[in-house]
Structure formats: C-alpha cells, structure tokens
Amino acid sequence: MSSLHLTIRSRLDELKQQCHELCDVDNGHAKRGSKAGTTAELFSTVQLWKERSLHHVLEALDKAGAQSIDSHIEAMEHHEKAAKDLFELTRGFLRSSGNGINLVLDNFAVDLAGLVDCIVTSRLEEQRIIHENVVRVLKDENHKLAATCQSLQSVNLSLEERLEVLENTSGAGGDAILCNKLRGRVQHLAIRQRELSTELESAAKDRLKHRRELEKTKTLLAESQKSLVLTRAMHDKETRQLAAMIHLNHTQVAQILDASRSATDTRRHQESLERFSVLHFSSTFEFPSTNSVTHSKETSRATNKTPTAT
C-alpha cells in the first residue's frame, strides 16, 4: 500500500474515532458500540418522561374517576406536555450532535484538503523533475540525430554530384554504366511494383467475388442435398409401393394361371379321351383282332357304339 493510501487511511480512522467520541461518550472516554454517554442520556430522559406522564395520568384518573371527562383532558394535557418536552429535548440533542459532527467534518475536510494538496504537490514536483530530465535527454538525442542527418545529407549530395560527373564523362568506366543500368532497373521495378499493386487489388476484388459465389454455391448445394434426400425418400417409398403392387399382381396372375391351367388340363384330358376313342375305332376297323371271340365281340360292340356316340 502506498504512502498516500496509508496517510489518508490514518486520517479517516481519526475521523471515525472523533465521531464515536462525539456520539458515544461515557465520563469523557470513548466506547465504540456502547449505548452510554449522550445517547444513553437521551433514552433515559425519554423513559423518565414516559414514566412521569403515566404516573400523572394514573393519579388524575384515581382522583376524578374513570368516567370523568376532566381526568381525560388532564391526562391528554400531561401527555401533550411530555411529548412537547421530549421533542424539544430530541431536537436540541440532534442540533448539538449535528453541529458537533459538522465541526468535526469541516476540520477533517480542511485537514484532508491540505494533506492531499501537499501530497499532490510533492508528486507533481517529482513528476516535473522526471519530465524535465526526459525532455533534456530527448533534446540532446534530437540534436545528435539532426547533426547526423545533416552529415548524411551532405554525403548524399556529394555522392550524387560525383555520380552525375561520372555519368556525364565520355570516357566513364564500368561504374557509371552499372549505375545507369541500376537506375533503369529501379525505374522498371517501380513501374512493375505499381502494376503488381493494381493486379493485387483486382485479385483481391475477384477473390471476394469468388468467395461470395462460393458461399452462394454452398447454400445451393445444401438445398440440393436436402432436395435429393427428400427425392430419394419419396423414390424409396414409391418403389416399395410399386413392389408391393407388383407382388400382389404376380400373386393374382399366378392364381389365375393356376385356375386356367387346371381348366386346360381338364379340357386336354377330355380331348385326349376323345382322340383315344377315335384312334381306337380306326385301328379296330383296319386291323381286326382274331385272338379271341370275346375281344371281337367287344370290338364290334364298341364299333357299333362309336358312330352312335359321334
């Protein structure tokens, strides 16, 4: 903690102590947090007035009776007098306390103002001395830099004059030619630098434009991906529905084919029976069998029945 803080803290402690001494005093000795002194005297006076007022009221009521109007009026007068005296006492105490506190605060303000003025003045004096030293050092450095700059400028002028003389000499050596080449190269590089700066600005603008287009493309891509996911979901749903319908159609077609196949088998069976009957008749008529009489009779009987059936 700095000396300024310590000094002000000590003065604030002194002010606090003085306020305690002013508000809580017991036989001239300060007691922090106690109820003695002037405050205790005030409370005791209030209690005394309360007891006296109550005593007078009770005496008046005992003398005149509980139903007497005069007793009530007298009691009210005693209470009013007690309240007035209490108010005057409290106001006097507050006035004296306020005057004492104001006096202490005024003295403290004057003391603190003088203390702060002294501290600030000393600090300002220290800062002024430091500032003067810094300014003096900077001025010395500035003079040195000015002298150095002047000497460098004179050297530069002498070098420029020497270079000009060498360039204007007809029989100049390689240094003059090299200087001319270097000067031309520097001029070319300066022009190229300006061109590159312009191209760099244009490239920066194009880059910003391309970045915006890229952000826009990313947004469109995200929307397209969402649409693709939705389309795939709808396609899968429709594919499952079509597969279910195709499976149902296949089942119905299989049932129809089974029924048709059953009907076709029945018709083919009947046609086979009819064809067998016709073939059997033809074979019996062309190549009669002579193995047995019974077979011949059955064949003749079958032959006789066949035209009738036909």
CSV table of C-alpha atoms in Angstrom, one decimal:
chain,number,residue,atom,x,y,z
A,1,MET,CA,0.0,0.0,0.0
A,2,SER,CA,1.4,3.4,-1.0
A,3,SER,CA,2.2,6.2,1.4
A,4,LEU,CA,-0.8,8.2,0.1
A,5,HIS,CA,-3.2,5.4,1.0
A,6,LEU,CA,-1.7,4.9,4.4
A,7,THR,CA,-1.9,8.6,5.2
A,8,ILE,CA,-5.5,9.0,4.1
A,9,ARG,CA,-6.5,5.8,5.9
A,10,SER,CA,-5.0,7.1,9.1
A,11,ARG,CA,-6.9,10.4,8.8
A,12,LEU,CA,-10.1,8.5,8.1
A,13,ASP,CA,-9.6,6.4,11.2
A,14,GLU,CA,-9.1,9.6,13.2
A,15,LEU,CA,-12.4,11.0,11.8
A,16,LYS,CA,-14.2,7.8,12.7
A,17,GLN,CA,-12.8,7.9,16.2
A,18,GLN,CA,-13.9,11.5,16.7
A,19,CYS,CA,-17.4,10.7,15.5
A,20,HIS,CA,-17.5,7.8,18.0
A,21,GLU,CA,-16.3,10.1,20.8
A,22,LEU,CA,-19.0,12.7,19.8
A,23,CYS,CA,-21.9,10.2,19.7
A,24,ASP,CA,-20.9,7.7,22.4
A,25,VAL,CA,-19.2,9.3,25.4
A,26,ASP,CA,-19.1,8.0,29.0
A,27,ASN,CA,-17.3,10.2,31.5
A,28,GLY,CA,-15.1,11.6,28.8
A,29,HIS,CA,-13.9,8.2,27.5
A,30,ALA,CA,-14.8,6.8,24.0
A,31,LYS,CA,-16.6,3.5,23.8
A,32,ARG,CA,-17.3,2.0,20.4
A,33,GLY,CA,-20.6,0.2,20.0
A,34,SER,CA,-21.9,1.2,23.6
A,35,LYS,CA,-25.2,2.9,24.5
A,36,ALA,CA,-23.7,5.2,27.1
A,37,GLY,CA,-23.0,8.9,27.0
A,38,THR,CA,-25.3,11.3,25.3
A,39,THR,CA,-27.4,8.6,23.6
A,40,ALA,CA,-27.9,6.8,26.9
A,41,GLU,CA,-28.9,10.1,28.5
A,42,LEU,CA,-31.4,10.7,25.8
A,43,PHE,CA,-33.0,7.3,26.2
A,44,SER,CA,-33.1,7.6,30.0
A,45,THR,CA,-34.8,11.0,29.7
A,46,VAL,CA,-37.4,9.7,27.3
A,47,GLN,CA,-38.1,6.8,29.7
A,48,LEU,CA,-38.3,9.2,32.6
A,49,TRP,CA,-40.8,11.4,30.8
A,50,LYS,CA,-42.8,8.4,29.9
A,51,GLU,CA,-43.0,7.1,33.5
A,52,ARG,CA,-43.9,10.6,34.8
A,53,SER,CA,-46.6,11.1,32.3
A,54,LEU,CA,-48.1,7.7,33.1
A,55,HIS,CA,-47.9,8.4,36.8
A,56,HIS,CA,-49.7,11.8,36.4
A,57,VAL,CA,-52.4,10.1,34.2
A,58,LEU,CA,-53.0,7.4,36.8
A,59,GLU,CA,-53.2,9.9,39.6
A,60,ALA,CA,-55.6,12.1,37.7
A,61,LEU,CA,-57.8,9.1,36.9
A,62,ASP,CA,-57.8,7.9,40.5
A,63,LYS,CA,-58.8,11.3,41.8
A,64,ALA,CA,-61.6,12.1,39.3
A,65,GLY,CA,-62.9,8.6,38.4
A,66,ALA,CA,-62.7,6.5,35.3
A,67,GLN,CA,-65.7,8.2,33.7
A,68,SER,CA,-64.7,11.8,34.4
A,69,ILE,CA,-64.1,13.9,31.3
A,70,ASP,CA,-61.8,16.3,33.2
A,71,SER,CA,-59.5,13.4,34.1
A,72,HIS,CA,-59.1,12.5,30.4
A,73,ILE,CA,-58.5,16.1,29.5
A,74,GLU,CA,-55.9,16.4,32.2
A,75,ALA,CA,-54.3,13.2,31.1
A,76,MET,CA,-54.1,14.5,27.5
A,77,GLU,CA,-52.6,17.7,28.7
A,78,HIS,CA,-49.9,15.8,30.6
A,79,HIS,CA,-49.2,13.6,27.6
A,80,GLU,CA,-49.0,16.7,25.3
A,81,LYS,CA,-46.6,18.4,27.7
A,82,ALA,CA,-44.5,15.3,27.9
A,83,ALA,CA,-44.4,15.0,24.1
A,84,LYS,CA,-43.5,18.6,23.7
A,85,ASP,CA,-40.7,18.4,26.2
A,86,LEU,CA,-39.5,15.2,24.6
A,87,PHE,CA,-39.5,16.8,21.2
A,88,GLU,CA,-37.6,19.9,22.4
A,89,LEU,CA,-35.0,17.6,24.1
A,90,THR,CA,-34.6,15.5,21.0
A,91,ARG,CA,-34.3,18.5,18.7
A,92,GLY,CA,-31.7,20.1,21.0
A,93,PHE,CA,-29.8,16.8,21.1
A,94,LEU,CA,-29.9,16.4,17.3
A,95,ARG,CA,-28.9,20.1,16.8
A,96,SER,CA,-25.9,19.8,19.2
A,97,SER,CA,-24.9,16.4,17.6
A,98,GLY,CA,-25.2,17.8,14.1
A,99,ASN,CA,-23.2,20.9,15.0
A,100,GLY,CA,-20.5,18.8,16.6
A,101,ILE,CA,-20.4,16.4,13.6
A,102,ASN,CA,-20.3,19.2,11.1
A,103,LEU,CA,-17.5,20.9,13.0
A,104,VAL,CA,-15.5,17.6,13.0
A,105,LEU,CA,-16.2,17.1,9.3
A,106,ASP,CA,-15.2,20.6,8.5
A,107,ASN,CA,-11.9,20.3,10.3
A,108,PHE,CA,-11.3,16.9,8.7
A,109,ALA,CA,-12.1,18.3,5.3
A,110,VAL,CA,-9.7,21.2,5.8
A,111,ASP,CA,-7.0,18.8,7.1
A,112,LEU,CA,-7.6,16.3,4.3
A,113,ALA,CA,-7.5,19.1,1.6
A,114,GLY,CA,-4.2,20.3,3.0
A,115,LEU,CA,-2.8,16.8,3.1
A,116,VAL,CA,-3.9,16.0,-0.4
A,117,ASP,CA,-2.6,19.3,-1.7
A,118,CYS,CA,0.8,18.6,0.0
A,119,ILE,CA,0.9,15.0,-1.4
A,120,VAL,CA,-0.2,16.0,-4.9
A,121,THR,CA,2.2,18.9,-4.9
A,122,SER,CA,5.1,16.7,-3.9
A,123,ARG,CA,4.1,14.1,-6.5
A,124,LEU,CA,3.7,16.8,-9.2
A,125,GLU,CA,7.1,18.1,-8.3
A,126,GLU,CA,8.6,14.7,-8.6
A,127,GLN,CA,6.9,14.2,-12.0
A,128,ARG,CA,8.0,17.6,-13.2
A,129,ILE,CA,11.7,16.8,-12.3
A,130,ILE,CA,11.4,13.4,-14.1
A,131,HIS,CA,9.7,15.1,-17.1
A,132,GLU,CA,12.4,17.8,-17.3
A,133,ASN,CA,15.1,15.1,-17.3
A,134,VAL,CA,13.4,13.2,-20.0
A,135,VAL,CA,12.9,16.3,-22.1
A,136,ARG,CA,16.6,17.2,-21.7
A,137,VAL,CA,17.7,13.8,-22.8
A,138,LEU,CA,15.3,13.8,-25.8
A,139,LYS,CA,16.5,17.2,-26.8
A,140,ASP,CA,20.1,16.0,-26.7
A,141,GLU,CA,19.2,13.0,-28.8
A,142,ASN,CA,17.3,15.2,-31.2
A,143,HIS,CA,20.4,17.4,-31.7
A,144,LYS,CA,22.6,14.4,-32.2
A,145,LEU,CA,20.1,13.0,-34.8
A,146,ALA,CA,19.8,16.3,-36.5
A,147,ALA,CA,23.6,16.6,-36.8
A,148,THR,CA,23.9,13.0,-38.1
A,149,CYS,CA,21.1,13.6,-40.6
A,150,GLN,CA,22.8,16.8,-41.9
A,151,SER,CA,26.1,15.0,-42.3
A,152,LEU,CA,24.3,12.1,-44.2
A,153,GLN,CA,22.6,14.6,-46.4
A,154,SER,CA,25.9,16.3,-47.3
A,155,VAL,CA,27.4,12.9,-48.0
A,156,ASN,CA,24.4,12.0,-50.2
A,157,LEU,CA,24.7,15.3,-52.1
A,158,SER,CA,28.4,14.7,-52.7
A,159,LEU,CA,27.7,11.2,-54.0
A,160,GLU,CA,25.0,12.4,-56.3
A,161,GLU,CA,27.4,15.1,-57.7
A,162,ARG,CA,30.1,12.5,-58.2
A,163,LEU,CA,27.7,10.1,-59.9
A,164,GLU,CA,26.5,12.9,-62.2
A,165,VAL,CA,30.1,13.8,-63.1
A,166,LEU,CA,30.9,10.1,-63.8
A,167,GLU,CA,27.8,9.7,-66.0
A,168,ASN,CA,28.5,12.8,-68.0
A,169,THR,CA,32.1,11.9,-68.6
A,170,SER,CA,32.6,10.5,-72.1
A,171,GLY,CA,35.3,8.0,-71.1
A,172,ALA,CA,33.5,6.8,-68.0
A,173,GLY,CA,34.3,3.4,-66.7
A,174,GLY,CA,32.1,0.5,-65.7
A,175,ASP,CA,30.8,2.1,-62.6
A,176,ALA,CA,28.9,4.7,-64.5
A,177,ILE,CA,27.4,2.2,-66.9
A,178,LEU,CA,26.5,0.0,-63.9
A,179,CYS,CA,24.8,2.9,-62.2
A,180,ASN,CA,22.8,3.7,-65.3
A,181,LYS,CA,21.7,0.1,-65.6
A,182,LEU,CA,20.8,0.1,-61.9
A,183,ARG,CA,18.8,3.3,-62.2
A,184,GLY,CA,16.9,1.9,-65.2
A,185,ARG,CA,16.3,-1.3,-63.3
A,186,VAL,CA,15.0,0.5,-60.3
A,187,GLN,CA,12.6,2.5,-62.5
A,188,HIS,CA,11.4,-0.6,-64.2
A,189,LEU,CA,10.9,-2.3,-60.8
A,190,ALA,CA,8.9,0.7,-59.6
A,191,ILE,CA,6.6,0.5,-62.6
A,192,ARG,CA,6.3,-3.2,-62.2
A,193,GLN,CA,5.5,-2.7,-58.5
A,194,ARG,CA,2.7,-0.3,-59.3
A,195,GLU,CA,1.3,-2.8,-61.9
A,196,LEU,CA,1.5,-5.6,-59.4
A,197,SER,CA,-0.2,-3.5,-56.8
A,198,THR,CA,-3.1,-2.9,-59.2
A,199,GLU,CA,-3.2,-6.6,-60.1
A,200,LEU,CA,-3.2,-7.4,-56.4
A,201,GLU,CA,-6.2,-5.1,-55.8
A,202,SER,CA,-8.0,-6.6,-58.7
A,203,ALA,CA,-7.2,-10.1,-57.5
A,204,ALA,CA,-8.5,-9.2,-54.0
A,205,LYS,CA,-11.8,-8.0,-55.5
A,206,ASP,CA,-12.0,-11.2,-57.6
A,207,ARG,CA,-11.3,-13.3,-54.5
A,208,LEU,CA,-14.0,-11.5,-52.6
A,209,LYS,CA,-16.4,-12.0,-55.5
A,210,HIS,CA,-15.5,-15.7,-55.8
A,211,ARG,CA,-15.9,-16.2,-52.1
A,212,ARG,CA,-19.4,-14.8,-52.3
A,213,GLU,CA,-20.1,-17.1,-55.2
A,214,LEU,CA,-18.7,-20.0,-53.3
A,215,GLU,CA,-20.9,-19.2,-50.3
A,216,LYS,CA,-23.9,-19.0,-52.6
A,217,THR,CA,-22.9,-22.3,-54.3
A,218,LYS,CA,-22.6,-23.9,-50.9
A,219,THR,CA,-26.0,-22.7,-50.0
A,220,LEU,CA,-27.4,-24.0,-53.3
A,221,LEU,CA,-25.6,-27.3,-52.7
A,222,ALA,CA,-27.1,-27.7,-49.2
A,223,GLU,CA,-30.5,-27.0,-50.6
A,224,SER,CA,-29.9,-29.5,-53.4
A,225,GLN,CA,-28.7,-32.1,-51.0
A,226,LYS,CA,-31.9,-31.6,-48.9
A,227,SER,CA,-34.0,-32.0,-52.1
A,228,LEU,CA,-32.0,-35.1,-53.1
A,229,VAL,CA,-32.6,-36.7,-49.7
A,230,LEU,CA,-36.3,-35.9,-49.9
A,231,THR,CA,-36.5,-37.2,-53.5
A,232,ARG,CA,-34.7,-40.4,-52.5
A,233,ALA,CA,-37.1,-40.9,-49.6
A,234,MET,CA,-40.1,-40.4,-52.0
A,235,HIS,CA,-38.5,-42.7,-54.6
A,236,ASP,CA,-37.9,-45.4,-52.0
A,237,LYS,CA,-41.4,-45.1,-50.8
A,238,GLU,CA,-42.9,-45.3,-54.3
A,239,THR,CA,-40.6,-48.2,-55.1
A,240,ARG,CA,-41.8,-50.1,-52.1
A,241,GLN,CA,-45.4,-49.4,-53.1
A,242,LEU,CA,-44.8,-50.5,-56.7
A,243,ALA,CA,-43.0,-53.6,-55.5
A,244,ALA,CA,-46.0,-54.4,-53.2
A,245,MET,CA,-48.4,-53.8,-56.1
A,246,ILE,CA,-46.3,-56.0,-58.5
A,247,HIS,CA,-46.1,-58.7,-55.9
A,248,LEU,CA,-49.8,-58.6,-55.5
A,249,ASN,CA,-50.3,-58.7,-59.2
A,250,HIS,CA,-47.9,-61.6,-59.5
A,251,THR,CA,-49.9,-63.4,-56.9
A,252,GLN,CA,-53.2,-62.7,-58.7
A,253,VAL,CA,-51.7,-63.7,-62.0
A,254,ALA,CA,-50.4,-66.9,-60.5
A,255,GLN,CA,-53.8,-67.7,-59.1
A,256,ILE,CA,-55.4,-67.0,-62.5
A,257,LEU,CA,-52.8,-69.1,-64.3
A,258,ASP,CA,-53.3,-72.0,-61.8
A,259,ALA,CA,-57.0,-71.8,-62.4
A,260,SER,CA,-56.5,-71.6,-66.2
A,261,ARG,CA,-54.0,-74.4,-66.0
A,262,SER,CA,-56.5,-76.6,-64.1
A,263,ALA,CA,-59.2,-75.8,-66.6
A,264,THR,CA,-56.8,-76.5,-69.5
A,265,ASP,CA,-55.7,-79.8,-68.0
A,266,THR,CA,-59.4,-80.9,-67.7
A,267,ARG,CA,-60.1,-79.9,-71.3
A,268,ARG,CA,-57.0,-81.6,-72.6
A,269,HIS,CA,-57.9,-84.8,-70.6
A,270,GLN,CA,-61.3,-84.8,-72.3
A,271,GLU,CA,-59.8,-84.2,-75.7
A,272,SER,CA,-57.3,-87.0,-75.1
A,273,LEU,CA,-60.1,-89.3,-74.2
A,274,GLU,CA,-62.0,-88.3,-77.4
A,275,ARG,CA,-58.9,-88.7,-79.5
A,276,PHE,CA,-58.1,-92.0,-78.0
A,277,SER,CA,-61.6,-93.2,-78.8
A,278,VAL,CA,-61.3,-92.1,-82.4
A,279,LEU,CA,-57.9,-93.7,-82.8
A,280,HIS,CA,-59.1,-96.9,-81.2
A,281,PHE,CA,-62.0,-97.0,-83.6
A,282,SER,CA,-59.7,-96.5,-86.6
A,283,SER,CA,-57.3,-99.2,-85.5
A,284,THR,CA,-60.1,-101.7,-84.9
A,285,PHE,CA,-61.6,-101.1,-88.2
A,286,GLU,CA,-58.4,-101.6,-90.3
A,287,PHE,CA,-56.7,-104.3,-88.3
A,288,PRO,CA,-59.3,-106.5,-86.6
A,289,SER,CA,-58.1,-108.8,-84.0
A,290,THR,CA,-58.7,-112.6,-84.3
A,291,ASN,CA,-57.2,-113.7,-81.0
A,292,SER,CA,-60.4,-114.4,-79.2
A,293,VAL,CA,-64.1,-114.2,-79.8
A,294,THR,CA,-64.7,-112.2,-76.7
A,295,HIS,CA,-62.4,-109.4,-77.8
A,296,SER,CA,-64.0,-109.4,-81.3
A,297,LYS,CA,-67.4,-109.1,-79.8
A,298,GLU,CA,-66.4,-106.2,-77.6
A,299,THR,CA,-64.7,-104.6,-80.5
A,300,SER,CA,-67.7,-104.9,-82.7
A,301,ARG,CA,-69.9,-103.7,-79.8
A,302,ALA,CA,-67.6,-100.7,-79.4
A,303,THR,CA,-67.6,-100.1,-83.1
A,304,ASN,CA,-71.3,-100.2,-83.2
A,305,LYS,CA,-71.5,-97.7,-80.2
A,306,THR,CA,-68.9,-95.3,-81.6
A,307,PRO,CA,-71.0,-93.9,-84.6
A,308,THR,CA,-73.9,-93.6,-82.3
A,309,ALA,CA,-71.9,-91.6,-79.8
A,310,THR,CA,-70.5,-89.5,-82.6
